[in-house]
Coordinates of C-alpha atoms in Angstrom, one line a residue:
F1 CA 0.1 -0.1 0.0
F2 CA 1.0 3.5 -0.6
F3 CA -0.2 7.1 -0.6
F4 CA 0.1 9.6 -3.3
F5 CA 1.0 13.0 -2.0
F6 CA -0.3 16.0 -3.8
A7 CA 1.0 19.4 -2.5
K8 CA 0.5 22.9 -3.1
P9 CA 2.7 24.1 -6.2
S10 CA 5.8 26.2 -5.6
T11 CA 7.0 29.0 -7.6
V12 CA 10.8 29.4 -7.9
M13 CA 12.9 31.8 -10.0
A14 CA 16.7 31.9 -9.4
I15 CA 19.5 33.3 -4.5
D16 CA 17.9 33.8 -1.2
P17 CA 20.0 33.2 1.9
V18 CA 18.7 30.5 4.1
N19 CA 19.5 29.6 7.7
K20 CA 20.6 26.0 7.2
A21 CA 21.1 25.5 10.9
K22 CA 17.4 26.4 11.7
F23 CA 16.3 24.4 8.6
T24 CA 18.2 21.4 10.0
E25 CA 16.9 22.0 13.6
F26 CA 13.3 22.1 12.4
L27 CA 13.4 19.1 10.0
T28 CA 15.3 17.0 12.5
Q29 CA 12.5 17.2 15.1
A30 CA 9.8 16.8 12.3
C31 CA 11.4 13.6 11.1
A32 CA 12.2 12.3 14.5
G33 CA 8.5 12.7 15.5
P34 CA 6.9 10.0 13.4
M35 CA 9.9 7.7 14.0
M36 CA 9.4 8.0 17.7
G37 CA 5.6 7.7 17.3
L38 CA 6.2 4.2 15.6
Y39 CA 8.8 3.3 18.2
R40 CA 6.4 3.9 21.1
S41 CA 3.3 2.4 19.3
P42 CA 4.2 -0.1 16.6
L43 CA 0.6 -0.9 16.0
L44 CA 0.1 2.6 14.8
M45 CA 1.6 1.6 11.6
E46 CA -1.0 -1.0 10.9
S47 CA -3.8 1.7 11.4
I48 CA -2.2 3.9 8.7
G49 CA -1.4 1.1 6.3
G50 CA 1.7 0.4 4.4
N51 CA 5.3 -0.5 5.4
Y52 CA 7.5 1.3 7.8
G53 CA 8.8 3.8 5.1
S54 CA 5.5 4.7 3.8
A55 CA 4.0 5.1 7.2
I56 CA 6.5 7.7 8.6
R57 CA 6.3 9.6 5.2
S58 CA 2.5 9.7 5.7
M59 CA 2.8 10.8 9.2
L60 CA 5.2 13.6 8.3
A61 CA 3.0 14.8 5.6
R62 CA 0.2 15.0 8.1
Y63 CA 2.4 16.9 10.5
F64 CA 3.1 19.4 7.7
N65 CA -0.5 19.9 7.2
T66 CA -0.7 20.9 10.8
V67 CA 2.3 23.2 10.4
W68 CA 0.6 24.8 7.5
M69 CA -2.4 25.6 9.5
N70 CA -0.2 26.8 12.4
L71 CA 1.4 29.3 10.0
L72 CA -1.9 30.6 8.6
Q73 CA -3.5 30.9 12.0
D74 CA -0.3 32.2 13.7
D75 CA -1.2 29.9 16.7
D76 CA 2.1 28.2 17.3
D77 CA 5.0 30.6 18.2
Y78 CA 7.6 27.9 17.6
V79 CA 6.5 27.1 14.1
T80 CA 6.1 30.7 13.0
T81 CA 9.3 31.8 14.6
I82 CA 11.6 29.0 13.2
F83 CA 10.0 29.6 9.7
L84 CA 10.9 33.3 9.9
E85 CA 14.4 32.4 11.3
I86 CA 14.9 30.0 8.4
N87 CA 14.6 33.1 6.2
H88 CA 13.0 32.0 2.9
R89 CA 10.4 34.2 1.3
S90 CA 7.7 31.6 0.5
P91 CA 6.4 29.2 3.2
V92 CA 5.1 27.0 0.4
C93 CA 8.4 26.7 -1.1
L94 CA 10.0 26.1 2.1
I95 CA 7.7 23.2 3.0
H96 CA 8.4 21.7 -0.4
A97 CA 12.1 21.9 0.3
L98 CA 11.8 20.4 3.9
F99 CA 9.7 17.6 2.5
A100 CA 12.1 16.9 -0.4
V101 CA 15.0 16.7 2.0
A102 CA 12.9 14.5 4.3
M103 CA 12.2 12.1 1.5
K104 CA 16.0 11.6 1.1
V105 CA 16.8 11.0 4.8
L106 CA 13.9 9.1 6.3
P107 CA 14.6 5.4 6.5
T108 CA 12.6 2.6 5.0
E109 CA 13.3 0.3 8.0
P110 CA 13.2 1.1 11.7
I111 CA 16.5 1.7 13.5
P112 CA 17.4 -1.3 15.5
A113 CA 15.7 -0.8 19.0
V114 CA 17.5 -3.6 20.9
T115 CA 20.7 -3.3 23.0
V116 CA 22.7 -5.7 25.3
D117 CA 22.7 -5.2 29.1
E118 CA 25.6 -5.9 31.4
N119 CA 24.7 -9.6 31.5
G120 CA 24.7 -10.0 27.8
N121 CA 21.0 -10.1 27.5
S122 CA 19.0 -8.3 24.7
V123 CA 16.8 -5.6 26.0
P124 CA 14.7 -2.8 24.4
V125 CA 16.6 0.6 24.0
P126 CA 15.2 3.0 26.5
I127 CA 12.9 5.6 25.1
D128 CA 15.2 8.6 26.0
M129 CA 18.2 6.8 24.4
M130 CA 16.2 6.0 21.3
R131 CA 15.2 9.6 21.0
S132 CA 18.9 10.8 21.1
I133 CA 19.8 8.1 18.5
I134 CA 17.1 9.1 16.2
H135 CA 17.8 12.7 16.5
A136 CA 21.6 12.3 15.9
A137 CA 20.9 10.0 12.9
M138 CA 18.4 12.5 11.3
Q139 CA 20.4 15.6 12.0
E140 CA 23.6 14.0 10.5
A141 CA 21.7 12.8 7.4
I142 CA 19.9 16.2 6.9
E143 CA 23.3 18.1 7.2
Q144 CA 24.9 15.9 4.6
V145 CA 22.1 16.4 2.1
M146 CA 22.1 20.1 2.7
E147 CA 25.8 20.2 1.9
E148 CA 25.5 18.1 -1.2
D149 CA 22.4 19.7 -2.6
D150 CA 21.8 23.5 -1.9
I151 CA 18.0 22.9 -2.4
L152 CA 17.1 26.5 -1.4
N153 CA 19.7 28.2 -3.4
H154 CA 17.3 30.3 -5.5
V155 CA 15.3 33.6 -5.3
C156 CA 11.6 32.8 -4.6
S157 CA 8.7 34.4 -6.3
G158 CA 6.0 32.7 -4.2
K159 CA 3.8 34.4 -1.8
T160 CA 5.2 35.5 1.6
L161 CA 3.5 34.3 4.8
A162 CA 1.8 37.6 5.1
E163 CA 0.4 37.2 1.6
E164 CA -0.7 33.6 2.2
R165 CA -2.5 34.8 5.5
E166 CA -4.2 37.5 3.4
R167 CA -5.2 35.0 0.7
W168 CA -6.6 32.6 3.3
A169 CA -8.4 35.2 5.2
G170 CA -10.0 36.4 1.9
E171 CA -11.2 32.8 1.3
G172 CA -13.0 32.7 4.7
K173 CA -10.2 31.1 6.7
P174 CA -11.1 27.5 5.7
E175 CA -9.3 24.3 7.1
E176 CA -6.6 23.9 4.4
D177 CA -4.3 20.9 3.8
F178 CA -0.9 21.4 2.3
F179 CA -0.8 17.8 1.3
T180 CA -3.8 15.8 0.1
F181 CA -3.8 12.1 0.0
G182 CA -5.0 9.7 -2.8
Q183 CA -6.4 6.4 -1.9
P184 CA -4.2 3.6 -0.9
Q185 CA -3.5 1.2 -3.8
N186 CA -1.9 -2.1 -4.4
N187 CA 1.1 -1.7 -6.7
D188 CA 3.7 -4.4 -6.4
N189 CA 5.5 -3.3 -9.5
N190 CA 6.1 0.3 -8.4
E191 CA 9.6 0.5 -6.8
N192 CA 9.1 3.9 -5.7
N193 CA 5.9 3.2 -3.7
D194 CA 6.8 5.5 -0.8
E195 CA 8.1 8.4 -2.8
N196 CA 6.5 11.9 -2.9
N197 CA 4.5 12.5 -6.0
D198 CA 4.1 16.2 -5.7
Q199 CA 2.4 18.0 -8.5
Q200 CA 4.5 21.0 -9.0

């Protein structure tokens, strides 16, 4: 099973300085969230459908839907502040970039969650230790991608956050998803069944 992700189109022209440290900080916690969610509640994956890779990608897309509404409503200080600190003109373009990097770094299999105690017995990794392991792994992977692919190295012509809020208010402040989901499908021949299918 897999989901199609359809996202708001981004508009890109040509260099807009971006705070890579803040980009990495935000995306690290965003990626770690669904991974920790599945570590704490393995049965959650069954309720979402699909394998581990598609499950965490689906959860991340839903998280970005929440982030998008946070930005429009200005009801989460952390989200608004860090998006402004990342310093990119268009929040739509920025979410596209965040999700694109996430697709490159999110694993398709869970990180091993068993360690060995002092007696040589296999025991589950404590939650706090697992959180640190996941955060470190995601941060390192994101930093590497950002070094190899300067994904935000352009001048953006998309709407600013203020303009997006004005548009949204003019439409009556509806509940608005950034990502929408197609119906799960059986497709054994599709090797990219957990990749993002953004319509840009």
